[in-house]
Coordinates of C-alpha atoms and ligand atoms in Angstrom, one line a residue:
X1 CA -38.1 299.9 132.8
X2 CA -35.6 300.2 135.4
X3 CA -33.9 303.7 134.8
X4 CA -36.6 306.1 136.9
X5 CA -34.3 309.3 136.6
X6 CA -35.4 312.6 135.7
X7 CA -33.7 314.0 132.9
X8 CA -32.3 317.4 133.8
X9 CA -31.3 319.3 131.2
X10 CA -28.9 322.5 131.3
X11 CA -31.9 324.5 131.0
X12 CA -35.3 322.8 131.9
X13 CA -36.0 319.9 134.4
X14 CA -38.6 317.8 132.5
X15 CA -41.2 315.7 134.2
X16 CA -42.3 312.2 132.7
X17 CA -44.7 310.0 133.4
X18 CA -42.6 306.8 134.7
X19 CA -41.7 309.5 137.5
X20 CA -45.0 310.8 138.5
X21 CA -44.6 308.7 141.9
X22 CA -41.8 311.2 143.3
X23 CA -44.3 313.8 142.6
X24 CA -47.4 313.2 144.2
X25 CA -49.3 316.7 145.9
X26 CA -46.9 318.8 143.1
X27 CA -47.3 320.6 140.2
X28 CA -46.0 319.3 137.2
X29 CA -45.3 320.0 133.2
X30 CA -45.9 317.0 130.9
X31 CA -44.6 317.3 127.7
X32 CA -46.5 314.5 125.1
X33 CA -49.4 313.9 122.7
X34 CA -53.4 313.3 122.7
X35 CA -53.9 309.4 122.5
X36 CA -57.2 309.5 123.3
X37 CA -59.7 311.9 124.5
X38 CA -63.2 312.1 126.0
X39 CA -65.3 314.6 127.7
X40 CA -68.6 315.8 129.7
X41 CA -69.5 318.7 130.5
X42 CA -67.6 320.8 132.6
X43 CA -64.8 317.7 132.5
X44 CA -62.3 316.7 129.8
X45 CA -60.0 313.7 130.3
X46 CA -57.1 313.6 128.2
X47 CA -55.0 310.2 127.8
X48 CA -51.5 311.6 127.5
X49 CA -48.8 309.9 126.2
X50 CA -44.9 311.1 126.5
X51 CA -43.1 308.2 125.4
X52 CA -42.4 306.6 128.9
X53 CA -46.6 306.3 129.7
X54 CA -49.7 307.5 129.8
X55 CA -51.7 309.1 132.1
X56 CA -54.9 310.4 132.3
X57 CA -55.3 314.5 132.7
X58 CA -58.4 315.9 134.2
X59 CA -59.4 319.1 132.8
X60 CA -62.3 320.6 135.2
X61 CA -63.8 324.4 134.1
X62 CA -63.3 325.6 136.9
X63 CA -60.0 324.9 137.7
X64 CA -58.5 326.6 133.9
X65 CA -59.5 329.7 132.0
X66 CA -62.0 329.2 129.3
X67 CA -59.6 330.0 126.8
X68 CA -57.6 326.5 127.9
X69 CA -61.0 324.7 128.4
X70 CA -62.2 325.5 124.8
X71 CA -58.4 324.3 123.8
X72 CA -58.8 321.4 125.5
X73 CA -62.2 320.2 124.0
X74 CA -61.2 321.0 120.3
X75 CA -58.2 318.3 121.0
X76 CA -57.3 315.8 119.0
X77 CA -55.7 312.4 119.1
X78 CA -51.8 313.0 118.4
X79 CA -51.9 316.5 118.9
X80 CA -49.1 317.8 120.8
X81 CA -49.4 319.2 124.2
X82 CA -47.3 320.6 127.0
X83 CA -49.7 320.3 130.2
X84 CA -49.6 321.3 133.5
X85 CA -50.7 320.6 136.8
X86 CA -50.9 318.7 140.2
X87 CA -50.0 314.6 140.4
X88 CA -52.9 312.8 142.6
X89 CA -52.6 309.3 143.7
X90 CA -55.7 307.1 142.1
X91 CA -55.6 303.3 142.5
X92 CA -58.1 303.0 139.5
X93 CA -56.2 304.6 136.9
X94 CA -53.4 302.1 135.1
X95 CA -50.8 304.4 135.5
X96 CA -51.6 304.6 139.2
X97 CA -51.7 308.6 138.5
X98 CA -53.8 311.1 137.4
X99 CA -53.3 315.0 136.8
X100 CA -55.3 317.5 137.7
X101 CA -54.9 319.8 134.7
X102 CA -54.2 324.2 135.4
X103 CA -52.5 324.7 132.4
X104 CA -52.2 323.4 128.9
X105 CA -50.5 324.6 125.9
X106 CA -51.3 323.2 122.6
X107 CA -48.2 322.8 120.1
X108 CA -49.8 321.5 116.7
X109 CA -53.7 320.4 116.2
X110 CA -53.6 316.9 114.5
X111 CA -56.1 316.6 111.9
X112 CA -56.8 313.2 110.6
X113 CA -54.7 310.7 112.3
X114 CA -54.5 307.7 110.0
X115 CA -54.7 305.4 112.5
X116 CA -57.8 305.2 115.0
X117 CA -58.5 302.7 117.8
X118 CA -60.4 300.6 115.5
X119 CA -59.0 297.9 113.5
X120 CA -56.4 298.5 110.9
X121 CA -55.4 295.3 108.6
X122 CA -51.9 294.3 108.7
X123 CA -50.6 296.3 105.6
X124 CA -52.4 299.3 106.5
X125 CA -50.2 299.3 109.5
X126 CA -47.0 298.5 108.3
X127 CA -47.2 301.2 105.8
X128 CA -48.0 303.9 108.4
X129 CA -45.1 301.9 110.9
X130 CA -43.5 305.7 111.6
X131 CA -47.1 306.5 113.6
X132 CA -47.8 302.7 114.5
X133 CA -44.8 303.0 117.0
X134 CA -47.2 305.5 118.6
X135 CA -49.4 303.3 120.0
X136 CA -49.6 301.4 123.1
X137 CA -48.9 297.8 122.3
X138 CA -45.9 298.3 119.8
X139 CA -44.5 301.0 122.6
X140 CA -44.2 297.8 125.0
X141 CA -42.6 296.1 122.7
X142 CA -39.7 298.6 121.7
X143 CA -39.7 298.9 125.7
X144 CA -38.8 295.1 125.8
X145 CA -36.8 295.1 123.1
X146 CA -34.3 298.1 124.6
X147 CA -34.4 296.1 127.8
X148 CA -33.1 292.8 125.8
X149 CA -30.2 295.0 124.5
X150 CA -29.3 296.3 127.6
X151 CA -29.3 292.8 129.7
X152 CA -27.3 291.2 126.6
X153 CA -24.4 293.9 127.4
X154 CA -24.6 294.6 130.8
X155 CA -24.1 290.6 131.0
X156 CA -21.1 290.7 128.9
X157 CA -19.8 293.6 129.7
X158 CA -19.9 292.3 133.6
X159 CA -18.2 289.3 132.4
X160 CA -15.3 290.1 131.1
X161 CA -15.9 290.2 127.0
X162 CA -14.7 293.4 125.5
X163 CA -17.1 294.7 122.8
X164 CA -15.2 294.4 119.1
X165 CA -17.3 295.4 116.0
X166 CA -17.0 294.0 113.2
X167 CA -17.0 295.1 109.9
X168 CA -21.1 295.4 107.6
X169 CA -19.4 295.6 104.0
X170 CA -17.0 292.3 103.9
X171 CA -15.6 290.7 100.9
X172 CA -16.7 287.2 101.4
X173 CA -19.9 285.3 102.6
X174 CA -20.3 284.0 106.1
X175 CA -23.7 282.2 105.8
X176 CA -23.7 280.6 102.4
X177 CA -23.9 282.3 99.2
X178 CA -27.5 281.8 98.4
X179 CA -28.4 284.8 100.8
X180 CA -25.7 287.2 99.9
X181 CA -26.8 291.5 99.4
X182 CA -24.1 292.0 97.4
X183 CA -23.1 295.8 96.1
X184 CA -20.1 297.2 93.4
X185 CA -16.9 298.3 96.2
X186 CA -15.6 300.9 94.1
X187 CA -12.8 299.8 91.8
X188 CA -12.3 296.5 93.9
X189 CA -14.8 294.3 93.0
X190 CA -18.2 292.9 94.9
X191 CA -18.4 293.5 98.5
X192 CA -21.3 291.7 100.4
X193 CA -23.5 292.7 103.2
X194 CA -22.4 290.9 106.3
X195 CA -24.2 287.8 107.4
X196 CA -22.5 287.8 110.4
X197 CA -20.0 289.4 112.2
X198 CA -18.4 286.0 113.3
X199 CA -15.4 285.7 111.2
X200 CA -14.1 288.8 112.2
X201 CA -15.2 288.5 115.6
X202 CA -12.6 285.2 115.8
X203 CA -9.7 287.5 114.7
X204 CA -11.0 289.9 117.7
X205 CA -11.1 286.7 120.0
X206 CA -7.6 285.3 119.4
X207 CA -6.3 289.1 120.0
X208 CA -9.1 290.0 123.2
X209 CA -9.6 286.3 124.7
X210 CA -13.5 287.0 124.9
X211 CA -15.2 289.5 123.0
X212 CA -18.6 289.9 121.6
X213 CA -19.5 291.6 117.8
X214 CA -23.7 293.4 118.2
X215 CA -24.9 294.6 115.2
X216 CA -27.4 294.7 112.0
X217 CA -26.8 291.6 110.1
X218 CA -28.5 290.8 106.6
X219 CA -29.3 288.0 104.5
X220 CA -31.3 288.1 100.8
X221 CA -34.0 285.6 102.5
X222 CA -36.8 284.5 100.3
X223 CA -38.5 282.8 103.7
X224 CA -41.8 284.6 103.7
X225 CA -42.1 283.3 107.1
X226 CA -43.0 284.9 110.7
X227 CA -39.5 284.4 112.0
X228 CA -37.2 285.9 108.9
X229 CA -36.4 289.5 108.6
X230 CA -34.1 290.5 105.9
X231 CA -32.2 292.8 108.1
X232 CA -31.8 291.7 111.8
X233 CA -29.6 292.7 114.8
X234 CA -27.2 289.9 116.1
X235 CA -24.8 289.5 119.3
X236 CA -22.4 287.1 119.0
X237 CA -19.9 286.0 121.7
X238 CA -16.8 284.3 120.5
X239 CA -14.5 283.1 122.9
X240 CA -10.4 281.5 122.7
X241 CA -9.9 278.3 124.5
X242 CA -14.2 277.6 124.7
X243 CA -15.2 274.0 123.9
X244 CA -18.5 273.4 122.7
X245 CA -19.7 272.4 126.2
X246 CA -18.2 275.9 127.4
X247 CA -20.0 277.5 124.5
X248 CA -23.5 275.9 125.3
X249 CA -23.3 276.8 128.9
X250 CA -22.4 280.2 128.1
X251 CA -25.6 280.6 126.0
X252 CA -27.3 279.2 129.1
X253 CA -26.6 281.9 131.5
X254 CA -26.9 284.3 128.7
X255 CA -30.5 283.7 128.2
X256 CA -31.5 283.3 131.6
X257 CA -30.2 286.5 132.5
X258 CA -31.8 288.1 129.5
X259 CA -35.4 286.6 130.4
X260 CA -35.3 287.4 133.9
X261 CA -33.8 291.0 133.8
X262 CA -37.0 291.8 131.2
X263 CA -39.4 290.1 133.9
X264 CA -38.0 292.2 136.3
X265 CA -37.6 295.6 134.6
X266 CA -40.5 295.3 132.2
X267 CA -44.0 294.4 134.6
X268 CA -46.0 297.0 132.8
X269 CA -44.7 296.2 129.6
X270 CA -45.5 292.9 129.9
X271 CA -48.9 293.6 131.4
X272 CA -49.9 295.8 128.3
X273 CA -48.8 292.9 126.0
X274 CA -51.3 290.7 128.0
X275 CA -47.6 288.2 128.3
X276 CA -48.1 285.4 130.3
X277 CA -45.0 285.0 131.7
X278 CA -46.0 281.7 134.1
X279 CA -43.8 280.0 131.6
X280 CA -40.8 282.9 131.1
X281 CA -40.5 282.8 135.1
X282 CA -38.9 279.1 134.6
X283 CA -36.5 280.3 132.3
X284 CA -33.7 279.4 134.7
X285 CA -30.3 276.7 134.4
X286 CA -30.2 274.3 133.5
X287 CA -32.3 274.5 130.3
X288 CA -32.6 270.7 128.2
X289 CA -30.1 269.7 126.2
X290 CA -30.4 266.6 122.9
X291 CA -28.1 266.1 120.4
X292 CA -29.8 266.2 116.9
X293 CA -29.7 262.5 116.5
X294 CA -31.9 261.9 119.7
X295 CA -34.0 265.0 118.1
X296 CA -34.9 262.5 115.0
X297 CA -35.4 259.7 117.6
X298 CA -38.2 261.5 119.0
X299 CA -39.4 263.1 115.8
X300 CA -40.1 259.3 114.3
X301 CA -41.3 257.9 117.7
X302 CA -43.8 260.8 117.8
X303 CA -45.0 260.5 114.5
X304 CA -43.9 264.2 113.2
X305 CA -43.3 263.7 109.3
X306 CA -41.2 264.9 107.3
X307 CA -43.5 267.0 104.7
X308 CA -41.9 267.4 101.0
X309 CA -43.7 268.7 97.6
X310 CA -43.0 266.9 94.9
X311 CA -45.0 268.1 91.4
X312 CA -47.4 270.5 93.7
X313 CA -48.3 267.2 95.7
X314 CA -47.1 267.0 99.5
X315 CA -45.2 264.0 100.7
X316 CA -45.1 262.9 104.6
X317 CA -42.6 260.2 105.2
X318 CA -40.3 259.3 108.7
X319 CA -38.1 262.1 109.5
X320 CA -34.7 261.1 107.7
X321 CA -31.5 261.5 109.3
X322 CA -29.2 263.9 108.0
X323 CA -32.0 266.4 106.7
X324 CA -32.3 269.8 108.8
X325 CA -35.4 270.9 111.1
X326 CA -38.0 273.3 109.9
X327 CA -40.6 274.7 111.8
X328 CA -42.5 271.9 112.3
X329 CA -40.3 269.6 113.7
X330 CA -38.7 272.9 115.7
X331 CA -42.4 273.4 117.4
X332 CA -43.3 270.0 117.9
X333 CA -40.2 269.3 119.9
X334 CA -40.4 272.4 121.9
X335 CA -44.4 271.2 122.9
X336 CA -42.7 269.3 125.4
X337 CA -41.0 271.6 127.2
X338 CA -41.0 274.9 129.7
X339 CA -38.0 276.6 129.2
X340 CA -35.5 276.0 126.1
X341 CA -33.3 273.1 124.8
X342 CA -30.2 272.9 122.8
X343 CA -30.3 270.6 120.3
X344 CA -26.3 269.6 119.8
X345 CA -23.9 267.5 117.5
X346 CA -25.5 268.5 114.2
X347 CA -25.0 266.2 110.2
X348 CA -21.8 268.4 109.0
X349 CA -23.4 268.9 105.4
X350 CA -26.7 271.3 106.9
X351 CA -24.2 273.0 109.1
X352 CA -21.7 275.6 107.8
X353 CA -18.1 275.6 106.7
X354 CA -16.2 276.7 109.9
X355 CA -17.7 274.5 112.3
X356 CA -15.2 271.6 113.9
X357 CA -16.0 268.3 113.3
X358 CA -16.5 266.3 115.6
X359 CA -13.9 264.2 116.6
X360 CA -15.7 261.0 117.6
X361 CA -17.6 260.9 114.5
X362 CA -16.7 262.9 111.3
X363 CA -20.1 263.0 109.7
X364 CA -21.2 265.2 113.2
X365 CA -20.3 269.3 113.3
X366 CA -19.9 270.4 117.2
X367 CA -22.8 272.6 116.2
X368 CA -25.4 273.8 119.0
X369 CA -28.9 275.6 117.8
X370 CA -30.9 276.6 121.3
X371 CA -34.3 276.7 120.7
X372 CA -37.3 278.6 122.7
X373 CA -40.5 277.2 124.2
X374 CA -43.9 278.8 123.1
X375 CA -43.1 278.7 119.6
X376 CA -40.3 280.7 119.6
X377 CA -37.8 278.3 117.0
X378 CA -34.2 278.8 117.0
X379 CA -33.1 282.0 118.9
X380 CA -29.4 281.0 119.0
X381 CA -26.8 279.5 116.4
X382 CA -23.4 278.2 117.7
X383 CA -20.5 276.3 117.6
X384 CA -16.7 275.3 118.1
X385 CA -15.1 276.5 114.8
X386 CA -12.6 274.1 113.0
X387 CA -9.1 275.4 114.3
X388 CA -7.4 272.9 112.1
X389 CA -5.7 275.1 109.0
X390 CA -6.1 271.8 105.9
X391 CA -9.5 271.5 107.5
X392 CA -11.0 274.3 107.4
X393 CA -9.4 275.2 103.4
X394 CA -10.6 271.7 103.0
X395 CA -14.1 272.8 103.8
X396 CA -13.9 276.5 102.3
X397 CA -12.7 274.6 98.5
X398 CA -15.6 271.6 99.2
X399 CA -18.0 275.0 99.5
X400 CA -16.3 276.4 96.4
X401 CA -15.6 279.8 98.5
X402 CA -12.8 281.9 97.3
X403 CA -9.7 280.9 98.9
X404 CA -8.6 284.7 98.8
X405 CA -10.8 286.4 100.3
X406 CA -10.5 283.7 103.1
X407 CA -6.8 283.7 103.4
X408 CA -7.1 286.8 106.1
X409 CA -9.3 283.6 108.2
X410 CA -7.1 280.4 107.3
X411 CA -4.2 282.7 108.7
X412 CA -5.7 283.0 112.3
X413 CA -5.5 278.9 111.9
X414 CA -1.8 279.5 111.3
X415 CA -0.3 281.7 113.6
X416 CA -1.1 280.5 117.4
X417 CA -4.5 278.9 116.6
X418 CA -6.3 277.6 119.7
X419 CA -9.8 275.8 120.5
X420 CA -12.5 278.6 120.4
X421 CA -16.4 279.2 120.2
X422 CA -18.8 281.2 119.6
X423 CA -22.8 281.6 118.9
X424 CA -24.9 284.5 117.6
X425 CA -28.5 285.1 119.4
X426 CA -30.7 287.0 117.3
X427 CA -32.5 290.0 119.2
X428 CA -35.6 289.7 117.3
X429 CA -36.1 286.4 117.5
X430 CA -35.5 286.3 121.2
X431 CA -37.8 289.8 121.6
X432 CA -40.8 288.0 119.4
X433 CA -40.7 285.1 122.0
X434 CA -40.4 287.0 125.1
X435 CA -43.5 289.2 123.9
X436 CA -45.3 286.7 122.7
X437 CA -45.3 288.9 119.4
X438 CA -47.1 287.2 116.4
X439 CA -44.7 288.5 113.9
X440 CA -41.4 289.2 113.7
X441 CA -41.7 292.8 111.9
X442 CA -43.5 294.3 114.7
X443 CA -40.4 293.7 117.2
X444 CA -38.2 295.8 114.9
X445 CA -38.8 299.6 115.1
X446 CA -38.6 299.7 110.7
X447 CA -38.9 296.0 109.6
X448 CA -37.2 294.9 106.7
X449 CA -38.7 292.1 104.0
X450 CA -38.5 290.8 101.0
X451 CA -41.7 292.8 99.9
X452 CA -40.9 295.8 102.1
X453 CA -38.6 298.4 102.5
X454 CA -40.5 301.5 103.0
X455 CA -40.6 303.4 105.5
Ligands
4AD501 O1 -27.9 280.4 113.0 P1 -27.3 281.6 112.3 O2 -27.4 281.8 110.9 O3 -25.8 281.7 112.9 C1 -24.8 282.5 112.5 O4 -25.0 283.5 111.8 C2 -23.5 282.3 113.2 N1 -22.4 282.9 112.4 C3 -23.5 282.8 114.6 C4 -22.3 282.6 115.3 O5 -21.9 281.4 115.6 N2 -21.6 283.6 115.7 O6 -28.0 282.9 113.0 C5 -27.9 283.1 114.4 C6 -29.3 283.6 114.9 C7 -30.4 282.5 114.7 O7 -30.4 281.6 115.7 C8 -31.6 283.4 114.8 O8 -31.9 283.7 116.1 C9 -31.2 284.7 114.1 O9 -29.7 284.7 114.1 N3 -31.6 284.7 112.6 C10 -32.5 285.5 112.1 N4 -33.4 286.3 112.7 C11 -34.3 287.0 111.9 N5 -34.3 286.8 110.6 C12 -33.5 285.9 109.9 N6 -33.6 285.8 108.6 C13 -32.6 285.2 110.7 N7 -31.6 284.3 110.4 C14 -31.0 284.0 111.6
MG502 MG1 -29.1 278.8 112.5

């Protein structure tokens, strides 16, 4: 990670591990927990973690009273520890580092750490998710995923979008009704767990120019899938006077930024997630671009079926226009390539309500959907929004939404409306790829599912 300075604090300066280098031949006090432990003898090596690494402390008899030795023998993995002594250069170690130990202070003795370097099975580990977050690999991960966050608003914050939140409770859906949480508001009715915080981010737009809306979003999925969290983090741009060509280039640069500030910040992180980044490293403009009806071309000219189950039975026939892309035909088109591809100009009726038609031909939506290499699927959903004020009710009374509780919306198509776009990149989606995590829940710090809520 890139931020390397100490944190001083009014009354201590702490030491951490990601700044041993600027402390080699000196004494220093970590401040951590036990992740693993061996010992021989007169030695005792003690991997300490302290939330920003781990390094390995040397505990020699001779160099500590016996009182510290015997401490540091009777140590287990996860028990607390403030240690002390000298940083020493060593090539061999990972961190670079290792610590001769003079001191150590024991703060609690962990008995019985549920979870042990050997193998855990999945739900084992998701149930004990507050103490999995200990451990090396999903440590990287929460690494890369705060690096994601901060790349998606430096870049927009060094670009001239002002941050604009929008509202979690909302009285009307964004992203169809069949994935609506929905809770009692009091005396006024249902309120709904926000979707997405685009509709209010295009108010913020028409009154900022360019903004951008980051927070949890939520939608009642039943996908038991490795992609779909019930809860997820979104950033959505939105900006006035953007096309969808504007838009798609926007989500361009965004991305590339994104991928290479994690190369650059995160090498260790990386490393400890065994990423090959050969193919992240290409991540650079222009990515591909095909509109959906190409996509279909291909689909049939490579032979990649359409699957359906009717009565229990699976069905394979041509890909049919008109019908939207799973994760089949997502992967298979992304086999191809290196770096991601837009897939543009989407059928209106598998795209939502706001999106502009499209001109030239009114059975198209100026939709864009950017999808990632390596198996990634869809990381960003986007479009130019219908500006047009019989439109748009048009399409909210075709979706049999509630024309009230969109008249706040139809009105920003009434007073000074203008061109605009927007798209929403989803952090975990984009963290899973760039870690080359297998699942989704473990690039969340407390993953939410349709079978899981707890912790
Ligand atoms: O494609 P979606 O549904 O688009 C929107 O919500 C638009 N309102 C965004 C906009 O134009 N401002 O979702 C956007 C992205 C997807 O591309 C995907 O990365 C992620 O959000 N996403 C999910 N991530 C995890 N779990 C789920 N259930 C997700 N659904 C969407
Ligand atoms: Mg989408």
């Amino acid at each position: 990670m890139e931020s390397k300075g100490q944190i001083i604090s009014r009354y201590k300066t702490y030491h951490y591990i990601e700044n041993l280098d600027k402390y080699v031949g000196q004494e220093v006090t970590l401040r951590g927990w036990v992740y693993h432990k061996t010992g021989k003898g007169k030695l005792q090596f003690i991997q300490l973690r302290d939330g920003t690494g781990i390094v390995q402390c040397v505990v020699f008899k001779g160099n500590v009273s016996e009182e510290v030795f015997e401490n540091a023998k009777d140590l287990t993995q996860e028990s607390s520890v403030i240690i002390k002594g000298t940083v020493r250069e060593d090539p061999r170690s990972p961190s670079g580092f290792e610590i001769d130990v003079t001191d150590l202070k024991v703060v609690q003795l962990t008995r019985d750490y549920p979870i042990t370097p050997k193998e855990h099975g999945d739900t084992f580990l998701l149930e004990h998710r507050h103490l999995w977050l200990r451990s090396s690999r999903q440590h990287a991960i929460m690494r890369v995923r705060a690096a994601v966050v901060k790349a998606i608003r430096d870049f927009f914050d060094g670009n001239g979008f002002k941050l604009m939140d929008s509202p979690i409770l909302t009285p009307n859906a964004c992203e169809g009704t069949t994935t609506l949480f929905e809770t009692q508001y009091f005396d006024l009715g249902k309120a709904y767990l926000s979707q997405s915080g685009q509709l209010y981010a295009e108010a913020s737009a028409m009154a900022l120019g360019r903004v951008y809306t980051f927070g949890p979003v939520f939608r009642a999925e039943l996908s038991k899938t490795r992609k779909h969290l019930t809860e997820f983090w979104m950033v959505e741009p939105e900006m006035a006077y953007f096309d969808l060509e504007d838009d798609m280039d926007l989500a361009e640069d965004l991305v590339e930024y994104i991928v290479q500030y994690v190369l650059k910040t995160c090498k260790k992180e990386l490393e400890t997630l065994e990423r090959d980044t050969t193919k992240l490293e290409k991540v650079k403009r222009p990515f591909y671009r095909m509109t959906y009806t190409e996509a279909v071309e291909w689909l049939n000219k490579n032979n990649i079926p359409l699957i359906r189950k009717v009565g229990g039975k699976e069905i394979e026939e041509p890909f049919p226009w008109g019908e939207d892309f799973g994760a089949v035909q997502e992967e298979a088109i992304m086999e191809q390539f290196d770096k991601p591809c837009i897939i543009h100009h989407y059928p209106a009726k598998v795209k939502a309500f706001y999106m502009k038609r499209d001109p030239e031909n009114p059975e198209l939506v100026l939709a864009m959907d950017m999808l990632a290499p390596e198996r990634g699927g869809e990381i960003i959903g986007g479009s130019q929004r219908e500006d047009d004020y019989d439109r748009l009710l048009e399409r909210i009374k075709e979706e049999n939404l509630p024309i009230e509780a969109f008249q706040w919306y139809l009105d920003l198509r009434k007073y000074g409306s203008v061109p605009h776009s927007g798209f929403g990149l989803g952090i975990e989606r984009t963290v899973k790829w760039i870690t080359g995590a297998k699942h989704i829940r473990e690039v969340i710090p407390f993953p939410r599912m349709i079978y899981r809520i707890v912790p």
